[in-house]
Every structure is written in C-alpha cells, then in structure tokens.
C-alpha cells in the first residue's frame, strides 16, 4: 500500500530550488495526502553542490539530505571545525525544527534621536497589534539608522486559522462577488511582478517592472475588494507573497518596501475596507470639523519617532491622522505632553503665522496666545521661575521648547492647506514627511508669546515624496478616491 505524508504547518520541506509558489501549493494540497514517493522525488536534489554528479548506472543513496558516499551515521557524527569551535553539521534525525519566521530587510532607514532614553514605540503606544517594522534602540549619537530587518513578519492568527477545505470555503468560492474575483487577478499580478523582478537579469529593464509593482501595491491599498479568504487563497501573507519583497535577494526600491509594509500592516490587522474614512463618524457640518472617531478606533500618538508609520503615508483629513496615531490633535498643529515635548506637528500655513518651509529646513510658528495676560498669570502660577521671555507662551508652544532641550525627534505632517506655491505641499490631504529635530527658536513677540522654531530633518531618511513620479504620495489612486469623497459630501 502506498504511504502518504502530511506537511504540518510551520514545517519546511527540504529545499530543492522549487519556486516558492509551487512549494506553497504542495503544502496546501498535501493535507489530502501525497504519495511519499512523489514528495521524495520533488524535494530530493539531484546532487549537492561541490559534488560530482552520479555516473550512469551508479546508485544514489536512499537517505535524503545525506552527502554522496556517506552513511547517515557518518554524516551525523561529522564535525566542521572553525577556529576553536566545532559545530555539528548533521543534527539529530527526525528532530522537529522550530517554526520559521521571516527576517525582513526592507532597507528603509529611519532616524531616531536618542540622547536620552526614548519611550518604547511599539505595542500599545503605536496602537498596532501587528509587529512594528522598526523598534527603537538607545544610542549616544544624534541619529541612528535602522532597517526593517529588526522585525519578524509572521502570518497573523486569523490567517493561519482559515481552512481551505470544507463547506464554508466551498460556499465562499461559489458566492464571491465579481469585484472579489477581479481583486484576485490584481493580487496575482503583484506576485507575478515580484517574480519577474527576481528573474530579470537586465538592470535596464527592472525599473519598468518596479513601476508596475508599485502601481499594483498602490491599487491594492485603495481600490481592491479583498477579504481574509482571498488573501489566503492567493498566499499573499505566505513567504511567497508580499513578504517576498522583504526577503528577496533583489534590491527593491525603498518606496516599494515602505508601501508594501503599510499594506502588510493593514492586512495583518484584518483591515480590508477601502473606505478612506473608516472608523470616522460623520458630523453635521459641511467642512467635516464636527467629525469624530468611533469607539476603539483611535490609536495613541504619544510616542517619539515614527513607530508604525512609513515615509509618505497619506490621509484624507487631519482626524484620520489622529485615528492612525500619526498626530494627536484633530485641529491643533502641535501635539505633545508636558515634560515629554512635542510628538508631532502639522504644517498647514494660515493667517498670522510666519512659517517658512524649505523641505529639510523649516521655520515653524508656535501657537499665539489669544489672551496673553491670562496666559501669563496662569504660567506664573504654575512656575514662578518661568521668566519674562516665556511668560505668555501657550502650552503647545512650550512643548516645542521642551523638544529643543531634549533633542527628541518630532514627526512632521504636511497639509494640503499650505500655500500652492509650496512645492512640498501634498496635492490633497495630509502626508507624513519624516522626523525633524528642533535645533533652535527665536522670540518674535514676547508680549503675545509668539515664537518661531527652526526644525531640521534628521539625517538617514529617504527623500520627501513630493516629486511628480511613481513614488509620490498621495498616489493617483488616493487622489481619485479623495475627489470622490468630496463629491459625496
């Protein structure tokens, strides 16, 4: 009788150079039982590197994974000497290997100011249950460069628990909407683009494929009608799916890696809706100033650094930046906490503020007190030693003064409300443009508490995504969706 083998979740079959999609398919179908002889044949290499191929008529050893001419006992006992250490080359046969996780390197670097202990930017502070792509560490220097390789990208539990057999799966396949079927084709194109990038040998032809891949990722973020079962059906959160962008030997452009990580985070959390205002309750005013975030829909913005954000991440309204933990104030330009400094600011221009935006170098005006006398009395009651220079300074402005002293980074978000002459202004909505350090400030009007702050962009970051190219945010799909949103007002 023919025996069969089942490949359990988390186990890796012997690698034989098979395409990742084929290995995923074998894992998928092996739950119904695949003959042992077929499995052996597929995963058995013809011969090992640095070994001669077998001559005609020569019998190959039956033991898979053993070197030619060696018994399994000899292989298990063989040691590889390296200096003063010796490591076993074979290991114990049949020993269960630990479940594999994906060590991801997106080559996307961020700057983190760390002249004092930085608060943890993961977990509840970033508000995301998915693994944060970058974890802060301590350093004595102004900035450090970290890569997304610090994170392990695993499949979420909801994804692992989806069964691709049974009545519920069969019913889902039969009852799928046409938009879901079309989305499957788009997801397959993402996989195909990744494979084409890996197989393309000519450096001159790769940029075109990169652009196609980035376009498909942007489309998936805004337009595709996906659900958990569709992601499972297309293996998008398997090693051969979107994670392959981070594990591949191909040096994918940083903007592809960044936007793929943003998409990965959405899917990891089970966010499949393409509604730009998800989690936002509509108010009655025409300008959306009365909108609110629904219960349990807000993520904390009280952390230094960029946390779960990616450079160029975009939102249609300022309230959406609050929802996702990029900024902490629905209307204010400065967000921070006492003794912690400012976490983020929004560049929006406006009358009465003498701001100057040169991209990597910004002069930003603090909040002007509407009642300087009352502000001065309140500040003197809280701190009699505050001094005359800062007596009329508002609380929000004081947060930026604290950031100047701490040297901790401040997130900068640019608004479409900036002057149209500003080349860094997003076409629509709000865009995260990286981390800046408050390097100085000057008093403009002490009686009103008016102060201008000089912020410089922290080194080690990728460029601001304002130029009219494929990397620009908002993308053409985001702009289109934004205008549709406005038409529905």
C-alpha positions as semicolon CSV with decimal commas, in nm:
position;residue;x (nm);y (nm);z (nm)
1;X;0,000;0,000;0,000
2;X;0,130;0,346;-0,087
3;X;0,213;0,554;0,218
4;X;0,140;0,926;0,236
5;X;0,291;1,221;0,414
6;X;0,135;1,534;0,561
7;X;0,338;1,854;0,577
8;X;0,242;2,019;0,903
9;X;0,206;2,395;0,943
10;X;0,536;2,559;1,029
11;X;0,748;2,273;0,888
12;X;0,980;2,341;0,597
13;X;1,034;2,063;0,341
14;X;1,383;2,011;0,210
15;X;1,467;2,297;-0,025
16;X;1,538;2,185;-0,378
17;X;1,521;2,506;-0,573
18;X;1,146;2,482;-0,632
19;X;0,964;2,809;-0,692
20;X;0,810;2,944;-0,367
21;X;0,458;2,941;-0,516
22;X;0,496;2,573;-0,605
23;X;0,617;2,489;-0,254
24;X;0,314;2,671;-0,111
25;X;0,087;2,477;-0,343
26;X;0,245;2,148;-0,235
27;X;0,196;2,241;0,129
28;X;-0,163;2,331;0,054
29;X;-0,253;2,012;-0,132
30;X;-0,051;1,778;0,088
31;X;-0,322;1,785;0,355
32;X;-0,519;1,541;0,137
33;X;-0,223;1,305;0,128
34;X;0,053;1,298;-0,130
35;X;0,238;0,971;-0,201
36;X;0,568;0,952;-0,018
37;X;0,749;0,864;-0,340
38;X;0,625;1,185;-0,504
39;X;0,731;1,402;-0,210
40;X;1,073;1,237;-0,208
41;X;1,113;1,292;-0,578
42;X;1,020;1,660;-0,564
43;X;1,237;1,752;-0,269
44;X;1,534;1,527;-0,341
45;X;1,819;1,721;-0,503
46;X;1,990;1,554;-0,796
47;X;2,329;1,612;-0,639
48;X;2,480;1,851;-0,390
49;X;2,700;2,148;-0,468
50;X;3,072;2,077;-0,488
51;X;2,999;1,709;-0,552
52;X;3,037;1,523;-0,877
53;X;2,712;1,417;-1,048
54;X;2,645;1,042;-1,035
55;X;2,776;0,841;-1,324
56;X;2,548;0,630;-1,540
57;X;2,437;0,319;-1,359
58;X;2,563;0,441;-1,020
59;X;2,308;0,401;-0,741
60;X;2,221;0,710;-0,541
61;X;2,199;0,676;-0,161
62;X;1,844;0,630;-0,039
63;X;1,881;0,863;0,257
64;X;1,762;1,212;0,158
65;X;1,984;1,501;0,260
66;X;2,299;1,292;0,308
67;X;2,621;1,354;0,120
68;X;2,714;1,115;-0,158
69;X;2,921;0,823;-0,034
70;X;2,842;0,882;0,336
71;X;2,612;0,688;0,561
72;X;2,363;0,868;0,784
73;X;2,568;0,768;1,091
74;X;2,884;0,916;0,946
75;X;2,702;1,233;0,845
76;X;2,552;1,284;1,192
77;X;2,892;1,242;1,351
78;X;3,074;1,467;1,111
79;X;3,202;1,792;1,260
80;X;3,302;2,113;1,095
81;X;3,599;2,283;1,257
82;X;3,612;2,660;1,262
83;X;3,888;2,804;1,481
84;X;3,838;2,690;1,838
85;X;3,472;2,595;1,788
86;X;3,317;2,281;1,647
87;X;2,960;2,264;1,520
88;X;2,761;1,959;1,434
89;X;2,675;1,958;1,067
90;X;2,404;1,698;1,065
91;X;2,194;1,723;1,381
92;X;1,951;1,469;1,517
93;X;1,748;1,297;1,252
94;X;1,375;1,348;1,290
95;X;1,411;1,632;1,540
96;X;1,128;1,884;1,499
97;X;1,255;2,218;1,375
98;X;1,125;2,543;1,524
99;X;0,859;2,727;1,326
100;X;1,015;2,958;1,071
101;X;0,969;3,332;1,084
102;X;1,069;3,582;0,822
103;X;1,364;3,810;0,896
104;X;1,278;4,113;0,688
105;X;1,518;4,365;0,540
106;X;1,342;4,646;0,357
107;X;1,650;4,870;0,357
108;X;1,423;5,154;0,467
109;X;1,614;5,357;0,721
110;X;1,474;5,593;0,981
111;X;1,633;5,848;1,206
112;X;1,575;5,832;1,579
113;X;1,704;6,099;1,815
114;X;1,820;5,926;2,130
115;X;2,032;6,141;2,358
116;X;1,808;6,018;2,639
117;X;1,603;5,706;2,678
118;X;1,334;5,703;2,411
119;X;0,990;5,572;2,502
120;X;0,902;5,239;2,350
121;X;0,743;5,295;2,010
122;X;0,580;4,957;1,980
123;X;0,281;4,786;2,133
124;X;0,008;4,998;2,285
125;X;0,192;5,321;2,219
126;X;0,182;5,279;1,845
127;X;-0,163;5,129;1,879
128;X;-0,096;4,840;1,640
129;X;-0,108;4,473;1,725
130;X;0,100;4,379;1,422
131;X;0,477;4,362;1,467
132;X;0,621;4,710;1,435
133;X;0,872;4,723;1,147
134;X;1,118;4,928;1,346
135;X;1,197;4,902;1,715
136;X;1,373;5,192;1,883
137;X;1,708;5,135;2,047
138;X;1,938;5,354;2,250
139;X;2,237;5,543;2,118
140;X;2,459;5,828;2,224
141;X;2,458;5,982;1,878
142;X;2,201;6,220;1,738
143;X;2,055;5,972;1,494
144;X;2,078;5,605;1,421
145;X;1,989;5,413;1,107
146;X;1,774;5,107;1,148
147;X;1,627;4,870;0,894
148;X;1,302;4,679;0,895
149;X;1,513;4,365;0,927
150;X;1,470;4,417;1,302
151;X;1,120;4,273;1,277
152;X;0,988;3,923;1,218
153;X;0,699;3,913;0,974
154;X;0,472;3,627;1,067
155;X;0,131;3,523;0,948
156;X;-0,147;3,661;1,172
157;X;-0,354;3,415;1,369
158;X;-0,673;3,484;1,174
159;X;-0,481;3,395;0,856
160;X;-0,346;3,071;0,999
161;X;-0,692;2,967;1,118
162;X;-0,855;2,988;0,774
163;X;-0,936;2,639;0,648
164;X;-0,916;2,596;0,272
165;X;-1,137;2,287;0,277
166;X;-1,489;2,220;0,393
167;X;-1,834;2,363;0,329
168;X;-1,765;2,723;0,433
169;X;-1,469;2,751;0,198
170;X;-1,663;2,595;-0,089
171;X;-1,956;2,831;-0,034
172;X;-1,725;3,132;-0,028
173;X;-1,568;3,029;-0,359
174;X;-1,912;2,990;-0,521
175;X;-2,062;3,312;-0,380
176;X;-1,774;3,551;-0,447
177;X;-1,861;3,893;-0,589
178;X;-1,719;3,994;-0,928
179;X;-1,512;4,265;-0,756
180;X;-1,353;3,998;-0,538
181;X;-1,268;3,789;-0,843
182;X;-1,114;4,094;-1,009
183;X;-0,915;4,167;-0,692
184;X;-0,769;3,816;-0,710
185;X;-0,629;3,894;-1,053
186;X;-0,465;4,210;-0,917
187;X;-0,311;4,019;-0,627
188;X;-0,177;3,761;-0,869
189;X;-0,020;4,044;-1,070
190;X;0,165;4,155;-0,756
191;X;0,310;3,807;-0,722
192;X;0,393;3,794;-1,092
193;X;0,569;4,132;-1,077
194;X;0,779;4,016;-0,783
195;X;0,878;3,701;-0,970
196;X;0,959;3,897;-1,286
197;X;1,180;4,132;-1,085
198;X;1,367;3,833;-0,946
199;X;1,408;3,666;-1,284
200;X;1,500;3,977;-1,483
201;X;1,876;3,987;-1,534
202;X;1,899;4,320;-1,716
203;X;1,927;4,620;-1,479
204;X;1,784;4,842;-1,754
205;X;1,455;4,651;-1,768
206;X;1,390;4,618;-1,396
207;X;1,275;4,981;-1,335
208;X;0,974;4,928;-1,561
209;X;0,873;4,619;-1,363
210;X;0,933;4,805;-1,036
211;X;0,690;5,075;-1,151
212;X;0,430;4,813;-1,238
213;X;0,471;4,652;-0,896
214;X;0,442;4,983;-0,711
215;X;0,131;5,068;-0,910
216;X;-0,031;4,737;-0,813
217;X;0,056;4,789;-0,445
218;X;-0,100;5,137;-0,452
219;X;-0,410;4,996;-0,619
220;X;-0,440;4,726;-0,352
221;X;-0,424;4,991;-0,079
222;X;-0,715;5,195;-0,216
223;X;-0,928;5,003;-0,465
224;X;-0,924;4,625;-0,417
225;X;-1,219;4,439;-0,264
226;X;-1,022;4,183;-0,063
227;X;-1,103;3,974;0,241
228;X;-0,917;3,727;0,457
229;X;-1,012;3,424;0,249
230;X;-0,891;3,589;-0,071
231;X;-0,554;3,669;0,086
232;X;-0,532;3,307;0,200
233;X;-0,632;3,176;-0,144
234;X;-0,359;3,380;-0,314
235;X;-0,096;3,309;-0,043
236;X;-0,038;3,685;-0,002
237;X;0,086;3,654;0,358
238;X;0,295;3,346;0,285
239;X;0,667;3,371;0,223
240;X;0,598;3,369;-0,149
241;X;0,351;3,660;-0,121
242;X;0,405;4,024;-0,032
243;X;0,663;3,926;0,232
244;X;0,883;3,814;-0,056
245;X;0,956;4,182;-0,129
246;X;1,148;4,194;0,200
247;X;1,318;3,854;0,186
248;X;1,417;3,852;-0,180
249;X;1,778;3,895;-0,289
250;X;1,656;4,159;-0,533
251;X;1,718;4,512;-0,408
252;X;1,367;4,650;-0,441
253;X;1,341;5,033;-0,428
254;X;1,279;5,172;-0,081
255;X;0,940;5,322;-0,171
256;X;0,814;4,979;-0,280
257;X;0,925;4,827;0,050
258;X;0,773;5,111;0,253
259;X;0,433;5,099;0,082
260;X;0,430;4,718;0,090
261;X;0,485;4,734;0,467
262;X;0,194;4,976;0,503
263;X;-0,025;4,733;0,310
264;X;0,107;4,440;0,515
265;X;0,011;4,619;0,838
266;X;-0,344;4,679;0,713
267;X;-0,391;4,317;0,621
268;X;-0,227;4,189;0,938
269;X;-0,483;4,381;1,143
270;X;-0,768;4,250;0,931
271;X;-0,846;4,592;0,780
272;X;-0,986;4,517;0,435
273;X;-1,219;4,811;0,374
274;X;-1,105;5,073;0,125
275;X;-1,317;5,344;0,290
276;X;-1,087;5,642;0,344
277;X;-1,292;5,748;0,647
278;X;-1,311;5,409;0,816
279;X;-1,377;5,449;1,187
280;X;-1,486;5,813;1,143
281;X;-1,837;5,922;1,243
282;X;-1,970;6,193;1,014
283;X;-2,070;6,524;1,176
284;X;-2,335;6,763;1,053
285;X;-2,107;7,046;0,941
286;X;-2,010;7,079;0,575
287;X;-1,637;7,122;0,645
288;X;-1,616;6,796;0,847
289;X;-1,494;6,982;1,158
290;X;-1,756;6,800;1,366
291;X;-1,645;6,450;1,261
292;X;-1,541;6,216;1,541
293;X;-1,356;5,887;1,579
294;X;-1,575;5,591;1,667
295;X;-1,517;5,394;1,986
296;X;-1,198;5,184;1,991
297;X;-1,093;5,335;1,660
298;X;-0,817;5,564;1,784
299;X;-0,451;5,472;1,815
300;X;-0,218;5,654;2,050
301;X;0,010;5,921;1,907
302;X;0,202;5,972;2,233
303;X;0,538;5,834;2,123
304;X;0,859;5,976;1,980
305;X;0,979;5,866;1,639
306;X;0,776;5,724;1,352
307;X;0,664;5,398;1,513
308;X;0,443;5,206;1,270
309;X;0,428;5,485;1,010
310;X;0,604;5,480;0,674
311;X;0,751;5,778;0,497
312;X;0,490;5,934;0,270
313;X;0,191;5,775;0,443
314;X;-0,122;5,971;0,350
315;X;-0,463;6,055;0,498
316;X;-0,763;6,249;0,360
317;X;-0,829;6,453;0,677
318;X;-0,640;6,552;0,991
319;X;-0,878;6,344;1,201
320;X;-0,762;6,037;1,010
321;X;-0,403;6,112;1,120
322;X;-0,535;6,104;1,477
323;X;-0,718;5,777;1,412
324;X;-0,395;5,609;1,297
325;X;-0,171;5,756;1,568
326;X;0,034;5,989;1,348
327;X;-0,088;6,307;1,520
328;X;-0,277;6,359;1,843
329;X;-0,490;6,667;1,780
330;X;-0,789;6,682;1,545
331;X;-0,742;7,054;1,475
332;X;-0,431;7,177;1,656
333;X;-0,096;7,199;1,482
334;X;0,118;7,083;1,778
335;X;0,072;6,765;1,978
336;X;0,276;6,670;2,283
337;X;0,270;6,618;2,657
338;X;0,419;6,812;2,945
339;X;0,784;6,724;3,014
340;X;0,787;6,498;2,706
341;X;0,797;6,769;2,446
342;X;0,620;6,761;2,110
343;X;0,547;6,433;1,935
344;X;0,421;6,577;1,607
345;X;0,333;6,896;1,423
346;X;0,118;6,972;1,120
347;X;0,238;7,228;0,865
348;X;-0,077;7,398;0,740
349;X;0,013;7,765;0,699
350;X;-0,269;8,000;0,790
351;X;-0,308;8,370;0,852
352;X;-0,098;8,524;1,126
353;X;0,176;8,259;1,115
354;X;0,513;8,337;0,963
355;X;0,615;7,986;0,859
356;X;0,893;7,906;0,614
357;X;0,915;7,563;0,452
358;X;1,232;7,462;0,269
359;X;1,178;7,089;0,287
360;X;1,464;6,971;0,508
361;X;1,474;7,305;0,693
362;X;1,160;7,455;0,847
363;X;1,075;7,768;1,043
364;X;0,753;7,689;1,227
365;X;0,546;7,932;1,435
366;X;0,419;7,824;1,773
367;X;0,062;7,887;1,886
368;X;-0,009;8,254;1,959
369;X;-0,198;8,324;2,281
370;X;-0,545;8,470;2,232
371;X;-0,535;8,624;2,581
372;X;-0,168;8,694;2,669
373;X;-0,249;8,845;3,011
374;X;-0,445;8,542;3,127
375;X;-0,181;8,309;2,983
376;X;0,093;8,494;3,173
377;X;-0,096;8,472;3,505
378;X;-0,157;8,102;3,456
379;X;0,206;8,031;3,365
380;X;0,341;8,228;3,662
381;X;0,110;8,042;3,898
382;X;0,237;7,709;3,766
383;X;0,604;7,813;3,753
384;X;0,712;8,140;3,920
385;X;1,062;8,093;3,774
386;X;0,943;8,083;3,414
387;X;1,090;8,423;3,330
388;X;0,953;8,709;3,124
389;X;1,057;8,563;2,788
390;X;0,824;8,265;2,814
391;X;0,558;8,407;3,046
392;X;0,299;8,442;2,768
393;X;0,385;8,120;2,585
394;X;0,098;7,874;2,530
395;X;0,117;7,512;2,646
396;X;0,157;7,377;2,292
397;X;0,440;7,617;2,219
398;X;0,605;7,511;2,545
399;X;0,612;7,152;2,414
400;X;0,838;7,258;2,125
401;X;1,066;7,442;2,368
402;X;1,095;7,115;2,562
403;X;1,177;6,932;2,238
404;X;1,460;7,177;2,179
405;X;1,605;7,079;2,515
406;X;1,552;6,703;2,483
407;X;1,657;6,673;2,114
408;X;1,392;6,404;2,068
409;X;1,254;6,386;1,712
410;X;0,926;6,541;1,606
411;X;0,703;6,393;1,336
412;X;0,621;6,642;1,060
413;X;0,295;6,614;0,866
414;X;0,226;6,847;0,574
415;X;-0,126;6,961;0,486
416;X;-0,279;7,049;0,150
417;X;-0,381;7,377;0,317
418;X;-0,027;7,505;0,267
419;X;0,028;7,768;0,001
420;X;0,007;7,629;-0,351
421;X;0,345;7,790;-0,413
422;X;0,496;7,544;-0,165
423;X;0,644;7,261;-0,373
424;X;0,633;7,024;-0,073
425;X;0,258;7,067;-0,028
426;X;0,061;6,743;-0,086
427;X;-0,191;6,772;-0,367
428;X;-0,473;6,672;-0,132
429;X;-0,497;6,555;0,227
430;X;-0,214;6,511;0,478
431;X;0,122;6,337;0,432
432;X;0,381;6,218;0,685
433;X;0,721;6,351;0,575
434;X;0,962;6,219;0,837
435;X;1,137;6,313;1,161
436;X;1,278;6,656;1,241
437;X;1,482;6,797;1,528
438;X;1,414;7,133;1,690
439;X;1,757;7,298;1,660
440;X;1,668;7,650;1,773
441;X;1,398;7,912;1,823
442;X;1,356;8,289;1,832
443;X;1,109;8,520;2,005
444;X;0,905;8,720;1,758
445;X;0,672;8,894;2,004
446;X;0,725;8,827;2,375
447;X;0,406;9,011;2,475
448;X;0,197;8,768;2,269
449;X;0,415;8,465;2,334
450;X;0,496;8,435;1,964
451;X;0,797;8,211;1,890
452;X;0,939;8,068;1,566
453;X;1,111;7,730;1,580
454;X;1,380;7,605;1,347
455;X;1,344;7,234;1,266
456;X;1,590;7,036;1,056
457;X;1,517;6,699;0,905
458;X;1,703;6,416;1,079
459;X;1,969;6,253;0,858
460;X;1,946;5,895;0,736
461;X;1,594;5,926;0,594
462;X;1,475;5,886;0,239
463;X;1,358;6,192;0,042
464;X;1,023;6,364;0,090
465;X;0,777;6,209;-0,153
466;X;0,655;6,527;-0,322
467;X;0,801;6,494;-0,671
468;X;0,576;6,407;-0,963
469;X;0,683;6,046;-1,015
470;X;0,568;5,695;-0,926
471;X;0,689;5,733;-0,565
472;X;0,479;6,045;-0,497
473;X;0,221;6,042;-0,221
474;X;-0,068;6,084;-0,242
475;X;-0,082;5,833;-0,527
476;X;-0,309;5,874;-0,828
477;X;-0,548;5,624;-0,669
478;X;-0,554;5,821;-0,341
479;X;-0,619;6,147;-0,526
480;X;-0,903;5,988;-0,721
481;X;-1,059;5,843;-0,405
482;X;-1,024;6,178;-0,227
483;X;-1,212;6,363;-0,501
484;X;-1,487;6,102;-0,498
485;X;-1,514;6,153;-0,124
486;X;-1,556;6,528;-0,171
487;X;-1,820;6,474;-0,441
488;X;-2,020;6,268;-0,193
489;X;-2,021;6,546;0,070
